[in-house]
Every structure is written in structure tokens, then in C-alpha cells.
Coordinates of C-alpha atoms and ligand atoms in Angstrom, one line a residue:
X1 CA 0.0 0.0 0.0
X2 CA 2.9 2.4 0.6
X3 CA 3.6 2.6 -3.1
X4 CA 0.0 3.4 -3.8
X5 CA -0.3 6.0 -1.1
X6 CA 3.0 7.7 -2.1
X7 CA 1.8 7.8 -5.7
X8 CA -1.4 9.5 -4.6
X9 CA 0.5 12.0 -2.5
X10 CA 3.1 12.8 -5.2
X11 CA 0.5 13.3 -7.9
X12 CA -2.2 15.5 -6.2
X13 CA -1.3 18.6 -8.3
X14 CA -1.8 16.8 -11.6
X15 CA -5.0 15.1 -10.4
X16 CA -6.5 18.6 -9.6
X17 CA -5.4 19.9 -13.1
X18 CA -7.1 16.8 -14.7
X19 CA -10.2 17.3 -12.6
X20 CA -10.4 20.9 -13.8
X21 CA -10.2 19.7 -17.4
X22 CA -13.1 17.3 -16.7
X23 CA -15.1 20.2 -15.1
X24 CA -14.9 22.4 -18.2
X25 CA -17.5 20.3 -20.0
X26 CA -21.0 21.8 -19.6
X27 CA -22.6 18.4 -19.2
X28 CA -26.0 19.6 -18.2
X29 CA -28.3 16.7 -18.8
X30 CA -31.6 18.5 -18.3
X31 CA -30.9 21.0 -21.1
X32 CA -31.1 19.7 -24.7
X33 CA -28.7 22.3 -26.0
X34 CA -25.9 20.6 -24.1
X35 CA -26.3 17.2 -25.7
X36 CA -23.0 17.6 -27.6
X37 CA -21.2 18.6 -24.4
X38 CA -22.4 15.4 -22.7
X39 CA -21.0 13.3 -25.6
X40 CA -17.7 15.2 -25.6
X41 CA -17.5 14.8 -21.8
X42 CA -18.1 11.0 -22.1
X43 CA -15.4 10.7 -24.8
X44 CA -12.9 12.6 -22.7
X45 CA -13.7 10.3 -19.8
X46 CA -13.1 7.2 -21.9
X47 CA -9.8 8.5 -23.1
X48 CA -8.8 9.3 -19.6
X49 CA -9.7 5.9 -18.3
X50 CA -7.7 4.3 -21.1
X51 CA -4.7 6.4 -20.2
X52 CA -4.9 5.2 -16.6
X53 CA -4.8 1.6 -17.9
X54 CA -8.5 0.6 -18.0
X55 CA -10.5 -0.9 -20.8
X56 CA -13.1 1.8 -21.5
X57 CA -15.9 2.5 -23.9
X58 CA -18.7 4.9 -24.6
X59 CA -22.1 3.1 -24.6
X60 CA -24.8 4.8 -26.6
X61 CA -28.3 4.9 -25.1
X62 CA -31.6 6.6 -26.1
X63 CA -30.4 9.5 -24.1
X64 CA -26.9 10.5 -23.0
X65 CA -24.2 7.9 -23.2
X66 CA -22.8 5.7 -20.4
X67 CA -19.1 5.2 -19.8
X68 CA -18.0 1.7 -18.9
X69 CA -14.4 1.2 -17.8
X70 CA -12.9 -2.0 -16.5
X71 CA -9.7 -3.2 -15.0
X72 CA -8.0 -5.7 -17.3
X73 CA -9.2 -9.2 -16.4
X74 CA -7.2 -12.3 -15.9
X75 CA -8.7 -15.2 -17.8
X76 CA -11.4 -16.9 -15.7
X77 CA -10.8 -14.5 -12.9
X78 CA -12.1 -15.6 -9.6
X79 CA -11.5 -12.3 -7.8
X80 CA -14.4 -10.5 -6.3
X81 CA -15.9 -8.0 -8.6
X82 CA -17.0 -4.5 -7.5
X83 CA -18.7 -1.7 -9.4
X84 CA -18.0 2.0 -8.9
X85 CA -20.9 4.0 -10.0
X86 CA -21.0 7.8 -10.6
X87 CA -22.3 10.4 -13.0
X88 CA -20.7 12.9 -15.3
X89 CA -23.9 14.9 -15.9
X90 CA -24.5 18.0 -13.8
X91 CA -27.4 20.2 -12.7
X92 CA -28.3 23.4 -14.7
X93 CA -25.9 26.2 -13.4
X94 CA -28.6 28.9 -13.4
X95 CA -28.9 31.5 -11.9
X96 CA -25.6 32.5 -13.6
X97 CA -25.4 36.0 -12.1
X98 CA -25.0 34.5 -8.6
X99 CA -21.7 32.7 -9.5
X100 CA -18.6 34.6 -8.5
X101 CA -16.8 32.9 -11.4
X102 CA -18.3 31.1 -14.5
X103 CA -19.6 27.6 -13.6
X104 CA -17.6 25.8 -16.3
X105 CA -14.3 27.7 -15.7
X106 CA -12.9 25.9 -12.6
X107 CA -11.3 28.1 -10.0
X108 CA -9.3 27.2 -6.9
X109 CA -9.5 29.3 -3.8
X110 CA -7.6 27.9 -0.9
X111 CA -8.8 24.3 -0.3
X112 CA -11.8 24.7 -2.5
X113 CA -12.3 23.9 -6.2
X114 CA -15.3 25.9 -7.6
X115 CA -17.2 24.6 -10.6
X116 CA -20.6 23.1 -11.5
X117 CA -20.3 19.4 -11.0
X118 CA -17.2 19.6 -8.8
X119 CA -18.8 17.8 -5.8
X120 CA -21.8 16.4 -7.6
X121 CA -20.4 14.2 -8.9
X122 CA -17.3 14.6 -11.1
X123 CA -14.9 15.3 -8.2
X124 CA -16.2 12.6 -5.9
X125 CA -16.2 9.9 -8.6
X126 CA -12.8 11.0 -10.0
X127 CA -11.2 10.2 -6.6
X128 CA -12.0 6.5 -7.3
X129 CA -10.4 6.7 -10.7
X130 CA -7.3 8.2 -9.2
X131 CA -7.0 5.4 -6.6
X132 CA -7.2 2.8 -9.4
X133 CA -4.6 4.7 -11.4
X134 CA -2.3 4.5 -8.3
X135 CA -2.6 0.7 -8.2
X136 CA -2.1 0.3 -12.0
X137 CA 0.8 2.8 -12.4
X138 CA 2.7 1.4 -9.4
X139 CA 2.2 -2.2 -10.5
X140 CA 0.4 -3.0 -7.2
X141 CA -1.9 -5.9 -7.8
X142 CA -5.6 -5.1 -7.1
X143 CA -7.3 -7.7 -5.0
X144 CA -10.5 -7.5 -7.1
X145 CA -11.9 -6.8 -10.5
X146 CA -13.4 -3.3 -10.9
X147 CA -16.0 -1.9 -13.3
X148 CA -16.7 1.8 -13.4
X149 CA -20.1 2.8 -14.7
X150 CA -20.4 6.5 -15.1
X151 CA -23.6 7.8 -16.6
X152 CA -24.9 11.0 -18.1
X153 CA -28.5 11.0 -16.8
X154 CA -28.4 10.8 -13.0
X155 CA -29.7 14.3 -12.5
X156 CA -32.7 13.5 -14.7
X157 CA -33.7 10.2 -13.2
X158 CA -31.4 7.5 -14.7
X159 CA -34.0 6.0 -17.0
X160 CA -31.7 4.7 -19.7
X161 CA -29.2 3.3 -17.2
X162 CA -31.9 1.1 -15.9
X163 CA -32.4 -0.4 -19.3
X164 CA -28.6 -0.7 -19.8
X165 CA -28.4 -2.7 -16.5
X166 CA -31.1 -5.2 -17.6
X167 CA -29.4 -5.6 -21.0
X168 CA -25.9 -6.1 -19.5
X169 CA -26.7 -8.1 -16.4
X170 CA -23.9 -10.6 -16.9
X171 CA -21.1 -8.2 -17.6
X172 CA -22.2 -6.0 -14.6
X173 CA -22.9 -8.8 -12.1
X174 CA -20.9 -7.9 -9.0
X175 CA -20.6 -8.3 -5.3
X176 CA -21.1 -4.8 -4.1
X177 CA -21.5 -1.3 -5.7
X178 CA -19.5 1.6 -4.4
X179 CA -20.9 5.2 -4.8
X180 CA -19.4 8.5 -3.7
X181 CA -22.2 10.8 -4.5
X182 CA -23.5 11.7 -1.0
X183 CA -22.2 13.8 1.9
X184 CA -20.0 13.8 5.0
X185 CA -20.6 16.3 7.8
X186 CA -17.1 17.9 7.9
X187 CA -13.7 17.4 6.3
X188 CA -12.5 15.3 9.2
X189 CA -15.7 13.5 9.8
X190 CA -16.3 10.8 7.1
X191 CA -19.7 9.0 6.9
X192 CA -21.3 5.9 5.6
X193 CA -24.8 6.7 4.4
X194 CA -27.2 3.8 4.8
X195 CA -30.4 5.4 3.6
X196 CA -31.5 7.8 0.8
X197 CA -34.9 9.3 0.2
X198 CA -36.9 8.4 -2.9
X199 CA -38.6 10.9 -5.1
X200 CA -41.5 11.6 -7.4
X201 CA -41.5 14.6 -9.8
X202 CA -44.3 16.2 -11.7
X203 CA -45.5 19.5 -13.1
X204 CA -48.9 21.0 -12.6
X205 CA -50.3 23.6 -15.1
X206 CA -53.5 25.5 -14.4
X207 CA -55.0 27.3 -17.4
X208 CA -57.7 29.9 -17.1
X209 CA -58.4 32.5 -19.9
X210 CA -57.3 31.6 -23.4
X211 CA -54.8 34.5 -23.3
X212 CA -53.4 37.0 -20.8
X213 CA -56.1 39.6 -20.1
X214 CA -56.2 43.2 -19.0
X215 CA -56.7 42.9 -15.3
X216 CA -58.6 46.1 -15.1
X217 CA -61.1 45.2 -17.8
X218 CA -61.6 41.5 -16.9
X219 CA -60.0 41.0 -13.4
X220 CA -62.6 39.9 -10.8
X221 CA -64.8 38.1 -13.4
X222 CA -62.3 35.5 -14.4
X223 CA -60.2 33.2 -12.2
X224 CA -56.6 34.1 -11.9
X225 CA -54.6 30.9 -12.5
X226 CA -51.7 32.1 -10.4
X227 CA -54.0 32.7 -7.4
X228 CA -55.8 29.4 -7.9
X229 CA -52.5 27.5 -8.0
X230 CA -51.3 29.4 -4.9
X231 CA -54.5 28.5 -3.0
X232 CA -54.3 24.9 -4.1
X233 CA -50.7 24.5 -3.1
X234 CA -51.2 26.2 0.2
X235 CA -53.8 23.6 1.1
X236 CA -51.2 20.8 0.7
X237 CA -49.6 21.4 4.1
X238 CA -50.3 23.2 7.3
X239 CA -48.0 26.0 8.7
X240 CA -46.0 23.4 10.7
X241 CA -45.2 21.4 7.5
X242 CA -47.6 18.5 8.0
X243 CA -48.8 17.3 4.6
X244 CA -52.6 17.1 4.5
X245 CA -53.1 14.8 1.6
X246 CA -54.8 11.7 3.1
X247 CA -52.7 8.6 3.0
X248 CA -49.4 10.5 2.3
X249 CA -47.7 9.3 5.5
X250 CA -49.0 5.7 5.2
X251 CA -46.2 3.3 6.1
X252 CA -43.7 6.0 7.2
X253 CA -41.8 4.5 10.2
X254 CA -40.2 6.3 13.1
X255 CA -36.4 6.0 13.6
X256 CA -35.2 3.2 15.8
X257 CA -33.3 4.0 19.1
X258 CA -30.1 3.0 17.4
X259 CA -30.7 5.5 14.6
X260 CA -31.6 8.2 17.0
X261 CA -28.3 7.7 18.8
X262 CA -26.4 7.9 15.5
X263 CA -28.1 11.2 14.8
X264 CA -26.8 12.6 18.0
X265 CA -23.2 12.1 16.7
X266 CA -23.8 14.3 13.7
X267 CA -21.4 17.2 14.2
X268 CA -23.5 20.0 12.8
X269 CA -25.7 21.9 15.3
X270 CA -29.1 23.3 14.5
X271 CA -27.6 26.8 14.8
X272 CA -24.8 25.8 12.4
X273 CA -27.4 24.5 10.0
X274 CA -29.4 27.7 10.2
X275 CA -26.3 29.7 9.5
X276 CA -25.4 27.5 6.6
X277 CA -28.7 27.8 4.8
X278 CA -29.2 31.5 5.6
X279 CA -32.9 31.2 6.5
X280 CA -34.2 33.4 9.4
X281 CA -35.4 30.3 11.2
X282 CA -35.4 26.5 10.7
X283 CA -38.7 24.8 9.9
X284 CA -40.4 21.4 10.2
X285 CA -43.1 19.2 11.7
X286 CA -43.1 19.1 15.4
X287 CA -41.4 16.2 17.2
X288 CA -38.6 15.7 14.7
X289 CA -35.1 17.2 14.6
X290 CA -33.8 19.1 11.6
X291 CA -31.6 16.2 10.6
X292 CA -34.7 13.9 10.7
X293 CA -36.6 16.4 8.7
X294 CA -34.1 16.4 5.9
X295 CA -33.3 12.7 5.9
X296 CA -36.1 10.5 7.1
X297 CA -39.4 12.4 6.7
X298 CA -41.2 12.8 3.4
X299 CA -41.7 16.2 1.8
X300 CA -43.8 18.0 -0.8
X301 CA -41.6 20.8 -2.4
X302 CA -42.3 23.4 -5.0
X303 CA -39.1 23.5 -7.1
X304 CA -40.3 26.1 -9.5
X305 CA -43.3 28.4 -9.8
X306 CA -44.1 30.3 -12.9
X307 CA -46.9 32.5 -14.1
X308 CA -47.6 35.9 -15.6
X309 CA -45.2 38.7 -16.2
X310 CA -41.6 38.2 -15.0
X311 CA -39.9 41.2 -16.5
X312 CA -39.0 44.5 -14.9
X313 CA -41.7 46.9 -13.8
X314 CA -45.4 46.1 -13.6
X315 CA -47.8 44.7 -16.2
X316 CA -51.5 44.6 -15.2
X317 CA -52.7 41.2 -16.5
X318 CA -54.7 38.2 -15.4
X319 CA -52.2 35.5 -16.7
X320 CA -53.6 32.8 -18.9
X321 CA -51.7 30.0 -17.0
X322 CA -49.7 29.1 -13.9
X323 CA -47.3 26.2 -13.5
X324 CA -45.5 24.6 -10.6
X325 CA -42.7 22.0 -10.8
X326 CA -43.0 19.7 -7.8
X327 CA -41.1 16.9 -6.2
X328 CA -41.9 14.8 -3.2
X329 CA -39.1 13.2 -1.3
X330 CA -40.1 9.7 -0.1
X331 CA -38.9 7.5 2.7
X332 CA -38.8 3.7 3.1
X333 CA -42.2 2.0 2.7
X334 CA -43.6 4.7 0.5
X335 CA -44.2 3.4 -3.0
X336 CA -43.6 6.1 -5.7
X337 CA -46.5 5.0 -8.0
X338 CA -48.9 4.9 -5.1
X339 CA -47.9 8.3 -3.7
X340 CA -48.1 9.8 -7.2
X341 CA -51.6 8.4 -7.6
X342 CA -53.0 9.8 -4.3
X343 CA -51.3 13.1 -4.7
X344 CA -52.5 13.6 -8.3
X345 CA -56.1 12.5 -7.3
X346 CA -56.1 14.9 -4.4
X347 CA -54.9 17.8 -6.6
X348 CA -57.5 17.1 -9.2
X349 CA -60.3 16.8 -6.6
X350 CA -59.3 20.1 -5.0
X351 CA -58.8 22.0 -8.3
X352 CA -61.5 24.7 -8.7
X353 CA -63.8 24.4 -11.8
X354 CA -62.6 27.9 -12.9
X355 CA -59.3 26.5 -14.3
X356 CA -58.2 23.4 -16.3
X357 CA -55.5 21.3 -14.7
X358 CA -52.9 19.3 -16.5
X359 CA -50.4 17.2 -14.5
X360 CA -47.4 15.7 -16.3
X361 CA -45.4 13.0 -14.6
X362 CA -41.6 13.2 -14.3
X363 CA -39.1 10.7 -12.8
X364 CA -39.6 8.6 -9.7
X365 CA -37.6 6.4 -7.4
X366 CA -38.0 4.4 -4.2
X367 CA -36.1 5.3 -1.1
X368 CA -33.1 3.1 -0.3
X369 CA -32.2 1.5 3.0
X370 CA -29.3 -0.9 3.6
X371 CA -27.8 -2.6 6.6
X372 CA -24.9 -0.6 8.1
X373 CA -23.7 -3.7 9.8
X374 CA -23.1 -6.0 6.9
X375 CA -19.6 -7.2 6.1
X376 CA -19.0 -4.8 3.2
X377 CA -20.3 -1.9 5.3
X378 CA -17.9 -2.8 8.1
X379 CA -15.1 -2.9 5.6
X380 CA -16.1 0.5 4.3
X381 CA -16.1 1.9 7.8
X382 CA -12.5 0.7 8.3
X383 CA -11.4 2.2 5.0
X384 CA -13.0 5.5 5.9
X385 CA -11.3 5.6 9.3
X386 CA -7.9 4.7 7.9
X387 CA -8.2 7.4 5.2
X388 CA -9.6 10.2 7.3
X389 CA -8.2 9.3 10.7
X390 CA -11.6 9.7 12.5
X391 CA -14.4 7.2 13.3
X392 CA -17.0 7.5 10.6
X393 CA -20.6 8.3 11.4
X394 CA -23.6 6.4 10.1
X395 CA -26.3 8.5 8.6
X396 CA -29.4 8.7 6.5
X397 CA -29.5 11.3 3.8
X398 CA -32.3 13.2 2.1
X399 CA -31.1 13.2 -1.5
X400 CA -31.9 10.5 -4.0
X401 CA -29.8 8.3 -6.3
X402 CA -32.5 6.5 -8.3
X403 CA -30.4 3.7 -9.7
X404 CA -29.3 2.2 -6.4
X405 CA -32.7 0.4 -6.1
X406 CA -32.2 -1.0 -9.6
X407 CA -28.8 -2.2 -8.6
X408 CA -30.5 -4.3 -5.9
X409 CA -33.3 -5.5 -8.1
X410 CA -31.4 -6.2 -11.3
X411 CA -28.0 -7.2 -10.0
X412 CA -28.9 -8.3 -6.5
X413 CA -26.1 -6.2 -5.1
X414 CA -26.1 -3.7 -2.2
X415 CA -24.6 -0.2 -2.6
X416 CA -22.1 1.4 -0.2
X417 CA -22.6 5.1 -0.1
X418 CA -19.3 6.7 0.8
X419 CA -19.9 10.4 0.3
X420 CA -17.2 13.0 0.0
X421 CA -19.4 16.1 -0.3
X422 CA -19.6 18.7 2.5
X423 CA -22.8 20.5 3.7
X424 CA -21.4 23.8 2.4
X425 CA -20.4 22.4 -1.1
X426 CA -23.4 24.2 -2.7
X427 CA -24.5 21.1 -4.7
X428 CA -27.3 22.2 -7.1
X429 CA -26.7 25.8 -6.1
X430 CA -24.5 28.7 -7.4
X431 CA -20.8 28.5 -6.5
X432 CA -20.7 24.7 -6.2
X433 CA -17.3 23.5 -4.9
X434 CA -15.4 20.5 -3.8
X435 CA -12.9 20.4 -0.9
X436 CA -9.5 19.3 -2.1
X437 CA -8.8 17.5 1.2
X438 CA -12.0 15.5 0.7
X439 CA -10.7 14.7 -2.8
X440 CA -7.3 13.5 -1.6
X441 CA -8.7 11.6 1.4
X442 CA -11.4 10.1 -0.9
X443 CA -8.6 8.7 -3.1
X444 CA -7.0 7.1 0.0
X445 CA -10.3 5.8 1.2
X446 CA -10.8 4.1 -2.2
X447 CA -7.3 2.7 -2.2
X448 CA -7.9 1.1 1.3
X449 CA -11.4 0.0 0.4
X450 CA -10.4 -2.6 -2.1
X451 CA -8.1 -4.2 0.5
X452 CA -10.7 -4.1 3.2
X453 CA -13.4 -5.5 1.0
X454 CA -11.5 -8.6 0.0
Ligands
BES1 N1 -25.6 13.5 -5.4 C1 -27.0 13.7 -5.4 C2 -27.7 12.8 -4.4 C3 -27.5 13.1 -3.0 C4 -27.0 14.3 -2.6 C5 -27.7 12.2 -2.1 C6 -26.8 14.5 -1.2 C7 -27.5 12.4 -0.7 C8 -27.0 13.6 -0.3 C9 -27.5 13.4 -6.8 O1 -26.7 13.8 -7.8 C10 -28.9 14.1 -7.0 O2 -28.9 15.3 -6.9 N2 -29.9 13.3 -7.2 C11 -31.1 13.9 -7.6 C12 -32.0 12.8 -8.1 C13 -33.2 13.2 -8.9 C14 -33.0 14.2 -9.9 C15 -33.9 12.0 -9.4 C16 -31.8 14.5 -6.3 O3 -31.6 13.9 -5.2 O4 -32.4 15.5 -6.5
ZN2 ZN1 -27.2 16.1 -8.0

């Protein structure tokens, strides 16, 4: 291991330069105008994997391509086989005016590397590639076979990867999947995440008049769709955050004593959280802590709300339509299809007859929950401790990685979630960053992991 660790230490500068190159691709999966950037990014990644010494290829899909890169196999290898999953697509960078430097022009300030995709997920995933590079370039034998699957559609629901898994079951069959696409509470506090929330996404459009109307001439006699949508959405929950849609909480379980104890070890206070998010006060259903609210309770969120005139100054109209982009985060035991059904039925039932409602369905995924005491989980905890020098904490997280459920269903394998992102990394926000200590220690963690897992 000394050779591997020395190689990692000696090459940090180059690794950061390479990561910056990777971050220059504007691989925004949600925006069709970036299709070419996603392809170029996938091709760059394949070339990079080949330079490291992996067998790599771009796999076309109906959407953005998937990169598959494998360690060279001995004939009839009997070594354990692990998959490292990650994504090279990123969230839209808007609003651009809030970035202190352009999102696709990486910039280093002290220990932080700023760019869209730096923490989510290019930087985190790249740490694993660098660890393998260290094994291969120092001639250190890997105790396992590795396959990297790096997709371009995670941020839009991983639909095509799911098909790809089913079509390539044999090649991708593995013992465990390793993913670094979650968080850790602080640079010196590594974490093993044992649960993720699920998700359903949809858009509601309410249409009233056939066109925008003069609000002086017609206002009062026709429904205002923006008002109707506001009133409808306001009925979804009470002031404390309890969702009033009947059946929404069906099956939602309380945390066990063991889990409650783990939460107490989380090194971010409520005051610290409040400061981090910049809200005047924290919020949430009574009887639950903020960490529970954001990891193990379901939510109904408006992600975007649009209607009427958005330009400067005023324009006196009754808008023709209003639209909301919604996602609900789901927890174990909530079935996405069922929750979607009851939520849509409730919205339709409560929609006033003065507007027409259209609901279009988006992606969906179940929550994920895995044992933190399994053998692979214990191995991961040891690798984290060796790399970061601190006992890792076990935690649930509120984000979603849709494909991890498919890994279990299609490949029968559990996923180890070993996140390297910090709470202040600004994932999905302006000025996203990645901490370079997390990058370096993440590489060490990955290097140790293959030893501990075998
Ligand atoms: N890296 C995140 C998931 C994540 C972040 C998990 C923090 C736990 C903690 C991932 O890239 C992501 O953003 N996923 C989306 C999935 C959705 C678009 C289907 C999410 O959670 O919003
Ligand atoms: Zn993300």
C-alpha cells in the first residue's frame, strides 16, 4: 500500500489539473442544447480511463451515453468484482449571475475547487479513478476486478441506465457497488450513508383564460390561475409542515433508538445548519429534529413556480396560466407509484372548476435502506477511518440516487454510499465547490477500500 499512497501524494497537483479539465464540460443533462457537451465529456472520460490503464468504452443509449471502464481481467478470474458508479452529468448552473466565477471555468480558492459538478459528482467519482490509477501505475496488484459505470442522466432520473443494467446483467454482475455521491458532515468526519430518500417529480399547469387579459377590464370576473395555484398548493400542508393529503404518510416509520443515537453524533448543530442555509429560522413538523426532517421524513416541495409577467416593472394582467414544478421526497415503505396516484387524485379533486388542470409526470424512485452492519459496510467503515483518521458516522441522507434500487433489483447487489461532499459544497446551487482534502482523502479511502473488502 505504501507505493499506492505515495503515488497519490506525489500526484495531487496533476490530479487537480485533470479534474479541472473534466469540469470544463458543460454536461447539463436537463438542457437539450448541451447534448454535444455530454457526448464530448463521455469521450474525454473514456480516453482518460484508457490512459490510466482501464479498458473503456462509450455506450450509446436513447439519451446521454454511459461510460464503462474495467480493470483488465485475468482469464477466468475468480477475484471478487466491485462496481464503482458515478455520473458525469450536472445540474443546470442557473442563476448564472450568482456565481462569482463562471460555472464551467474551474477556479481554486484555498482548499476549494469551484465549478458546477465539482462535488456532484465529477470530483467525488474521480477520486476512485485516481485510486485505481495509483494501483495500476505502481504495478500494485488489485485484490479485485473493478468496473466503473459513469452515466450522463443521473440528474434527470437515470431512465436509460436502468435499461442498460437489464441488457448487460452478466457483464455488470458484481458483489457490491460503491458510490461516492453523497455527503459527509465535515472534512475530518467521514460518513457511511445507509439510507437515501426516494422521489416523485411532476408538473402542474393550471390554465384559465385563453390568453393574458387586461386585469382592469376582466379582473374579478375570471379566475386568476396564479391565485388558484397558490391557493391549491397552500392547502397541501399546514403551517408546521404536515402534509394534509390523506394517506401521504402511510407506512412511514419512526427511527429506531439505534438510529436516534447515531443522529446525536452528527457534528452540525441546529444553529450551524441555520447559518449554513441562511434562513431566518429553521422549519419542520413538530417532534422531529432538523436532521430527521431532511433525511427521514417525506416532503412536498415546489421546485419552480411560474406565471404571468416576470420582467421589470409592472404589467397589469390576469395571466392565462400558472405552473409549478413539484417533487416529493419519499422514505422507506412509500411506493412512488402509489404516492403519485394519491397526490394527483387529491390535486384534481381540489382543483376549482374555474381553471383546467394538467399534470405531467416526471421521474420517480423508491427510497433506499441498507444494513450498516453488513460485512461490506464494516469494511467500508474501516477504509474511511484509515483514510480520514476519524471514526465515521452512520447517517441517512435526504437526496436520491434513483439507480441504487435498480442495482439491488437487477444485479442483486447492495450499494455502499461513501460520500465526500460537504454540507457547504453548494450542490445544485450557485458556486458549487469540492474540498481538495476530501478529494485527496477520498482517493486514499478508495485505495484502502479494495483491501478491506477482499
Ligand atoms: N448527489 C445527489 C444525491 C445526494 C446528494 C444524495 C446529497 C444524498 C445527499 C444526486 O446527484 C442528486 O442530486 N440526485 C437527484 C436525483 C433526482 C434528480 C432524481 C436528487 O436527489 O435530487
Ligand atoms: Zn445532484
